Short mmCIF file of C-alpha atoms in Angstrom, two decimals:
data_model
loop_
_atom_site.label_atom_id
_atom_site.label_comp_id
_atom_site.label_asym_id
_atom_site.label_seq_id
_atom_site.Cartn_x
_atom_site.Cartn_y
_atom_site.Cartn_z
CA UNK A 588 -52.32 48.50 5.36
CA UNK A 589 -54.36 49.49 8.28
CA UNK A 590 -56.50 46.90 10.23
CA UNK A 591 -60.01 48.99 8.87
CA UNK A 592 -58.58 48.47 5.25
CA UNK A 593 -57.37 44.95 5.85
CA UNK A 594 -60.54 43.89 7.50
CA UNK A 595 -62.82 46.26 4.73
CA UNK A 596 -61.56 43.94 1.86
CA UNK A 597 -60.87 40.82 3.52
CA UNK A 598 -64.29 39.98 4.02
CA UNK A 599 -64.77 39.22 0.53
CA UNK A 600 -62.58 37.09 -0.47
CA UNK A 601 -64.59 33.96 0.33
CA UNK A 602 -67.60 35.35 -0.30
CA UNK A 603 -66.40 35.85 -4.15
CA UNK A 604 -65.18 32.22 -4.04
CA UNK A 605 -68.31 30.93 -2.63
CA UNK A 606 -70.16 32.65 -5.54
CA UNK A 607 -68.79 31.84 -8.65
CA UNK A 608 -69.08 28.24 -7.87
CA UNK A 609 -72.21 28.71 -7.18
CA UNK A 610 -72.26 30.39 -10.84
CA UNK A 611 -70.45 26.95 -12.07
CA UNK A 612 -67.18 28.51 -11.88
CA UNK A 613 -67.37 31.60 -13.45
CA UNK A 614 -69.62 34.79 -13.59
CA UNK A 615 -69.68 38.39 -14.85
CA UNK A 616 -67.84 40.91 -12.69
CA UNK A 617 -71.13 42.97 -12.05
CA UNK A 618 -73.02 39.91 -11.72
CA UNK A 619 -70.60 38.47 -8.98
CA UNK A 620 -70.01 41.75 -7.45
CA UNK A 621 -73.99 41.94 -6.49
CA UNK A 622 -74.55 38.43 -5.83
CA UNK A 623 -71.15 39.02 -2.95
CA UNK A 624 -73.55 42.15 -1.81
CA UNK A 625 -76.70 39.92 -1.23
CA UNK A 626 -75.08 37.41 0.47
CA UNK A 627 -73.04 39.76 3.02
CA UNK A 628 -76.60 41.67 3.62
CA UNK A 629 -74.41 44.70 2.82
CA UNK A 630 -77.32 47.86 3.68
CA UNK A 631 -77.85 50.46 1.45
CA UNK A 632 -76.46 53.06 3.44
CA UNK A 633 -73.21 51.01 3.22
CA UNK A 634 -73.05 50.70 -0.68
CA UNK A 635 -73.73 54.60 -0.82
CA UNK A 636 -70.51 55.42 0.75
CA UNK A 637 -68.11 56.72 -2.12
CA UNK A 638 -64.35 57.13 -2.63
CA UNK A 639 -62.46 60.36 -3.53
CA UNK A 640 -62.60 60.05 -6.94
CA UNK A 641 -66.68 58.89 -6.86
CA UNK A 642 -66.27 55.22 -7.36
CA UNK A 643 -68.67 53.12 -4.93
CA UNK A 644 -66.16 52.05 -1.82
CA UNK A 645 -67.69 48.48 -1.50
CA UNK A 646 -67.24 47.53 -5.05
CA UNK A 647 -63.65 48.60 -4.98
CA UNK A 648 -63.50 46.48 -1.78
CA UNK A 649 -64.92 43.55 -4.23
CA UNK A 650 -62.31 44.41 -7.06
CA UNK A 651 -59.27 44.82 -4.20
CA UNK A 652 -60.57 41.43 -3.26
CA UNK A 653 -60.59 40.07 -6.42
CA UNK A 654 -57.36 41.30 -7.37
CA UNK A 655 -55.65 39.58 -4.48
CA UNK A 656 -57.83 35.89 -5.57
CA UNK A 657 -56.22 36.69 -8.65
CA UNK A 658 -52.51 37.23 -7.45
CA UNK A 659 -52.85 34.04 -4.83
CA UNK A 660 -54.02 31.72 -7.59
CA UNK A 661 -57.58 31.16 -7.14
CA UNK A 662 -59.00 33.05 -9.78
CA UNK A 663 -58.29 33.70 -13.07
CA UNK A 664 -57.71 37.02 -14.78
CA UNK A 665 -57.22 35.73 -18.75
CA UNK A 666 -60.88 37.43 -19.24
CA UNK A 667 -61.63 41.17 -18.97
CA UNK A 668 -65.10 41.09 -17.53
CA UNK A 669 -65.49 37.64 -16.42
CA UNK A 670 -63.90 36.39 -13.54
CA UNK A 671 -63.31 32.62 -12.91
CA UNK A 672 -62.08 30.41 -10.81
CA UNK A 673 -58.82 28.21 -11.47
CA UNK A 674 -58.30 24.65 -10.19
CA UNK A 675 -56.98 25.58 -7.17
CA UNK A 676 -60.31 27.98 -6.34
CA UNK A 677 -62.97 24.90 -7.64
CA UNK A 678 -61.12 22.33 -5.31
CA UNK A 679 -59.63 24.94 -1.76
CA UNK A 680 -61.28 23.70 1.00
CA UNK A 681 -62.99 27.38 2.14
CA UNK A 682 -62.98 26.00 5.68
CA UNK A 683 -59.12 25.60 5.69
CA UNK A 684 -58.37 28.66 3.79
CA UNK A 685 -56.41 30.89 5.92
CA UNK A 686 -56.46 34.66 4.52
CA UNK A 687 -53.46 35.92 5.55
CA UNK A 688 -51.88 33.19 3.57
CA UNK A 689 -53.98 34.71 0.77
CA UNK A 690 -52.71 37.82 1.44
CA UNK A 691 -49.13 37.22 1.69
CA UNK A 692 -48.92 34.97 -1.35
CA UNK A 693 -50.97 37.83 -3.58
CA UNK A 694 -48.41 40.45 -2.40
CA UNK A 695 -45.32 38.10 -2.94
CA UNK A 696 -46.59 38.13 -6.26
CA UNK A 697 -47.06 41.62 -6.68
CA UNK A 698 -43.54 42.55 -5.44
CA UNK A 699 -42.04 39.89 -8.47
CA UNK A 700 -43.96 41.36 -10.76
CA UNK A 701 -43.70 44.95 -9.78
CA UNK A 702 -41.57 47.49 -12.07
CA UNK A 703 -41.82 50.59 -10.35
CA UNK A 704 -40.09 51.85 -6.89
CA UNK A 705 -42.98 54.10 -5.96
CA UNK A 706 -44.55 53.83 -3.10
CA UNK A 707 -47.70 53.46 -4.65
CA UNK A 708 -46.86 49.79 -5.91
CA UNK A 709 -45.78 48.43 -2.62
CA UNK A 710 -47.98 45.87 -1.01
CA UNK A 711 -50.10 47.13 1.72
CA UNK A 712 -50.19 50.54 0.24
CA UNK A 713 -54.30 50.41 -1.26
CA UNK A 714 -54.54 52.89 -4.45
CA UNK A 715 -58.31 53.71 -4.19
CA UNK A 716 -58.80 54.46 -7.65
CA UNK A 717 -58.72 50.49 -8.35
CA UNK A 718 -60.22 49.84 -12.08
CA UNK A 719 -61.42 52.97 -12.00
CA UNK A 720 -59.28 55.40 -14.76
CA UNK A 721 -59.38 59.07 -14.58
CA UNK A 722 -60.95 59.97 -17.53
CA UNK A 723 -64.47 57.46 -15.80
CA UNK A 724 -64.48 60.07 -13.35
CA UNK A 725 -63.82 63.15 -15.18
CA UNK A 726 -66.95 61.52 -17.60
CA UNK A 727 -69.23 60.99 -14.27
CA UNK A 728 -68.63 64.19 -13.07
CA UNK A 729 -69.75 65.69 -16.18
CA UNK A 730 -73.18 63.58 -16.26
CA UNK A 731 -73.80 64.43 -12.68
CA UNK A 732 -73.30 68.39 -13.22
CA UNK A 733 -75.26 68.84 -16.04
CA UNK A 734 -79.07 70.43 -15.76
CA UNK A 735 -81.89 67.51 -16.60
CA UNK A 736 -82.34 68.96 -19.78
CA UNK A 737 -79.20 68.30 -21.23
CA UNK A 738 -79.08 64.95 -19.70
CA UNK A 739 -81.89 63.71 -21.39
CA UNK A 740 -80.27 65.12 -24.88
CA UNK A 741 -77.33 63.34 -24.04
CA UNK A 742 -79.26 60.22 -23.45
CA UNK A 743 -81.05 60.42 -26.51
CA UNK A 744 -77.87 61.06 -28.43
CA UNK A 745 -76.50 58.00 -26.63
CA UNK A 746 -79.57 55.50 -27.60
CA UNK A 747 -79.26 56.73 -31.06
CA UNK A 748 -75.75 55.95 -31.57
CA UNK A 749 -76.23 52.62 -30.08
CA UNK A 750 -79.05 51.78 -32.66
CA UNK A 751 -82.47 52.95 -31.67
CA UNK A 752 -84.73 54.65 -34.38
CA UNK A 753 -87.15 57.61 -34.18
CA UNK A 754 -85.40 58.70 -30.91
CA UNK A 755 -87.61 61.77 -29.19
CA UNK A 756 -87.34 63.61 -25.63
CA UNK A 757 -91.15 64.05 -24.48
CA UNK A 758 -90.08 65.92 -21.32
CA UNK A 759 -93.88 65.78 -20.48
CA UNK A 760 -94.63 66.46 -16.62
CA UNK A 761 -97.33 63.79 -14.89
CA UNK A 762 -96.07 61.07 -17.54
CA UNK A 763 -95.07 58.37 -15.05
CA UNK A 764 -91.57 59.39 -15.42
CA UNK A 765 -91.15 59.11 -18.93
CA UNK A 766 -88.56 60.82 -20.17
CA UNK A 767 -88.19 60.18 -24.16
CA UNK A 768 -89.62 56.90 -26.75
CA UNK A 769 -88.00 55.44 -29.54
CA UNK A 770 -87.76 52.31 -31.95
CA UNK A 771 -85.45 49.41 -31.59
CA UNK A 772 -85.10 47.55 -34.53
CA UNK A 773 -83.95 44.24 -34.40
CA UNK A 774 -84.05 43.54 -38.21
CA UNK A 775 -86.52 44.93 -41.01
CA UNK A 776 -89.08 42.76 -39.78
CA UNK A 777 -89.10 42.96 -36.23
CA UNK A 778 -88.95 46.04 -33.94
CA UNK A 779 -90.22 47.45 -30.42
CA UNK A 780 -91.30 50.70 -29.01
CA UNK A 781 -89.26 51.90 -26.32
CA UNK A 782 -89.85 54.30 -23.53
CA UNK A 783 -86.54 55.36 -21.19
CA UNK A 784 -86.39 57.37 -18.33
CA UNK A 785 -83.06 59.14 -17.64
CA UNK A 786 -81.78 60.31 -13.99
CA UNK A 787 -78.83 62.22 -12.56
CA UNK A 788 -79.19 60.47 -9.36
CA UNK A 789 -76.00 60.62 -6.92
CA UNK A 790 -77.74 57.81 -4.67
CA UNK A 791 -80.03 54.64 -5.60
CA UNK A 792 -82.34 54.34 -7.73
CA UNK A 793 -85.15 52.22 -5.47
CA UNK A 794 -87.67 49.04 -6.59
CA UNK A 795 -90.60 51.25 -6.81
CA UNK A 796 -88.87 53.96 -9.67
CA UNK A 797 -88.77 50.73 -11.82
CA UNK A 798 -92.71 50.09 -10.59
CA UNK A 799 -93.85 53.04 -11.79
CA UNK A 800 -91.42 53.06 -14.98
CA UNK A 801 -93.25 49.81 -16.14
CA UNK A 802 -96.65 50.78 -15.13
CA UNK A 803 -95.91 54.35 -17.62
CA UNK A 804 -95.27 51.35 -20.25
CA UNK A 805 -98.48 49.76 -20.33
CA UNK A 806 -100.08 49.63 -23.48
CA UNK A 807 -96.81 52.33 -25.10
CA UNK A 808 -94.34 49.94 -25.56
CA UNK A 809 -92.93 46.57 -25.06
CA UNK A 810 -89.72 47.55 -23.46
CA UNK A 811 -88.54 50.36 -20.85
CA UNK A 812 -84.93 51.82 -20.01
CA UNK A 813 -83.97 53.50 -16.75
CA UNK A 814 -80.75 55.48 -17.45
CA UNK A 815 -79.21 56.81 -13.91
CA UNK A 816 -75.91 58.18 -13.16
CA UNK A 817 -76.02 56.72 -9.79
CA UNK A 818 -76.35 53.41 -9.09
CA UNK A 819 -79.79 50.50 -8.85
CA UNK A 820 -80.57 48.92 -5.54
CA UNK A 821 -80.48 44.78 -5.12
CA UNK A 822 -84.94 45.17 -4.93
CA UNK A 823 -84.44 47.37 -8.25
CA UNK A 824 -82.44 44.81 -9.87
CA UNK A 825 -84.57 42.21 -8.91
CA UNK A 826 -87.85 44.09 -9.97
CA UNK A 827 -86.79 45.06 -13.10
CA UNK A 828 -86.32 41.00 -13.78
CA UNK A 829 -89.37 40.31 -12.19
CA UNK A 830 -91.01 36.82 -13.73
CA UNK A 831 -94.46 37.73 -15.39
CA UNK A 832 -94.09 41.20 -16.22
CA UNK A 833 -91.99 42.97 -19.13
CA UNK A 834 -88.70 43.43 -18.05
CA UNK A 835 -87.02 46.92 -17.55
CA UNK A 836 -83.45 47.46 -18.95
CA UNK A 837 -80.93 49.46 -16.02
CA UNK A 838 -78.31 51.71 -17.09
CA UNK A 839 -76.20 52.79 -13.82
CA UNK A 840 -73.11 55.50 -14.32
CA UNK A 841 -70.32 53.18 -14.65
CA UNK A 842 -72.59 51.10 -17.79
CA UNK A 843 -73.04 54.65 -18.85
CA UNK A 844 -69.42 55.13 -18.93
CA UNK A 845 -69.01 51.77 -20.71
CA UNK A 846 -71.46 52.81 -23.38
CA UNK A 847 -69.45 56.37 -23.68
CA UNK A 848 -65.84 53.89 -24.41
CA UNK A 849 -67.70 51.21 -26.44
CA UNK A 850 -68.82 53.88 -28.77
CA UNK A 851 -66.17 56.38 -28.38
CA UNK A 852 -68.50 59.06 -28.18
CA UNK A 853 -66.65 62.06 -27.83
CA UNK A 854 -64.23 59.83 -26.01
CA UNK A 855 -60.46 60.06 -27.82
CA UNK A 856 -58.72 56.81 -27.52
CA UNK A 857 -54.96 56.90 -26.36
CA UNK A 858 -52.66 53.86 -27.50
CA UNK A 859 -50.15 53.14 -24.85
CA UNK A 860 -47.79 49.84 -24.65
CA UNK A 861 -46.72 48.01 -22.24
CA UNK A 862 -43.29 45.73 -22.35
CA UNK A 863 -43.71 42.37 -22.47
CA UNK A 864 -40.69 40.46 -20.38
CA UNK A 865 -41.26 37.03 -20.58
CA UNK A 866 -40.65 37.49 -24.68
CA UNK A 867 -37.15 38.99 -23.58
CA UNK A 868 -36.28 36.61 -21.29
CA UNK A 869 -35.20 34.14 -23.77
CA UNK A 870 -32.83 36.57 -25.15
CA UNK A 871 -31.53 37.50 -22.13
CA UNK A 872 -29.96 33.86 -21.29
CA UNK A 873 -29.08 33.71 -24.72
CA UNK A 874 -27.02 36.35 -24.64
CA UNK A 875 -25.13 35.52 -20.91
CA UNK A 876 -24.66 31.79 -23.07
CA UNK A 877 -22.31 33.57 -25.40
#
């Protein structure tokens, strides 16, 4: 690993401690991931920078980070989706913590556990494409090439599969950025109008887009979506949380891509197994006993 790489990803690993016990010991990956962001000050300009395959470069920094928590003991990765700290991350003195101890214990680790010879599995050799799997970006790709159009079809499409009633694309010019309505219904005696705004954005989508989202929904409806293929900025997140005002749901490309999987839309699953050897092991003595 170079020194740029090592010192890229490095810087995170007490920042992610730090946070989930802030978060009582545990947190949501996205949630953690952008509370690491806000505390490191990272600048916009920063989080637009993107791998080869598309994937923002400082949340793969975050997951390589993770990863390595994970493989050194401190966190634990029994959840998909939540990540949480074990004993030894709830009690490690941060100030003693040395990371290259973290590092060399997470990639003794990964050589015991690793199966394959390639080169691509030896520590210090950083496969960008981290959590990301190809068909994500083939999917992304696809959202960010298509015309507006057929992105807002493919929203609506997406919101009706998901639930929402009376789904339309408005498509109206000088609307506030209103790109469709529809009905959620919660049961048959409660439901809300819903406006959504869909984007192919390759950048951020800023605090003031949400703004004039939720001004559009005055007096329309009692909930607004922003759909995006890019990605929100920290003010955006915060703004469309904002205490006092109706809150605005955001929908960046990779909870696009999430939505796509969850509902297999167009999406063909592929079952694949993986060999368990700690089942086997017991076998294995048994047999050298006889």
């Amino acid at each position: 690993m170079s020194k740029k790489a090592k010192s890229e990803f490095t810087r995170f690993l007490i920042p992610v401690i730090e946070v989930i016990r802030n978060l009582s010991g545990s947190g949501a990956a996205g949630e953690v991931t952008d509370l690491v962001i806000e505390k490191l000050n990272i600048s916009d300009s920063e989080l637009s920078e993107t791998l080869k395959n598309g994937a923002s470069k400082i949340r793969n920094q975050v997951a390589w980070a993770r990863m390595y928590l994970v493989n050194s003991g401190f966190l634990d990765s029994s959840i998909r989706g939540v990540w949480s700290l074990t004993e030894k991350g709830l009690n490690a003195d941060l100030s003693l913590i040395d990371l290259n101890e973290i590092i060399k214990a997470a990639r003794t680790k990964s050589e015991s556990n690793a199966t394959s010879k390639d080169d691509a599995s030896k520590p210090g050799i950083i496969d960008e494409s981290v959590d990301i799997q190809p068909h994500q970006t083939e999917l992304l790709a696809l959202l960010k090439s298509m015309p507006p159009s057929g992105f807002e079809r493919l929203c609506q499409r997406l919101l009706r599969e998901a639930g929402f009633k009376q789904v339309v694309v408005t498509g109206k010019s000088n609307d506030g950025g209103i790109d469709g309505q529809g009905v959620l219904e919660v049961n048959p005696f409660v439901s809300f109008n819903v406006i959504f705004q869909c984007k192919r954005y390759k950048d951020a989508v800023s605090a003031p887009q949400i703004r004039d989202l939720r001004g559009a929904m005055q007096g329309r409806a009692e909930k607004g979506i922003f759909l995006t293929t890019g990605r929100f900025t920290l003010e955006a997140k915060k703004e469309a949380r904002r205490d006092g005002v109706p809150p605005i749901e955001l929908v960046d490309g990779q909870s696009l891509i999430e939505m796509f999987e969850r509902l297999e839309l167009d999406l063909n699953p592929v079952k694949s197994f993986t060999v368990n050897h700690d089942f086997f092991d017991e076998y294995m003595q048994s047999a050298k006993s006889f």
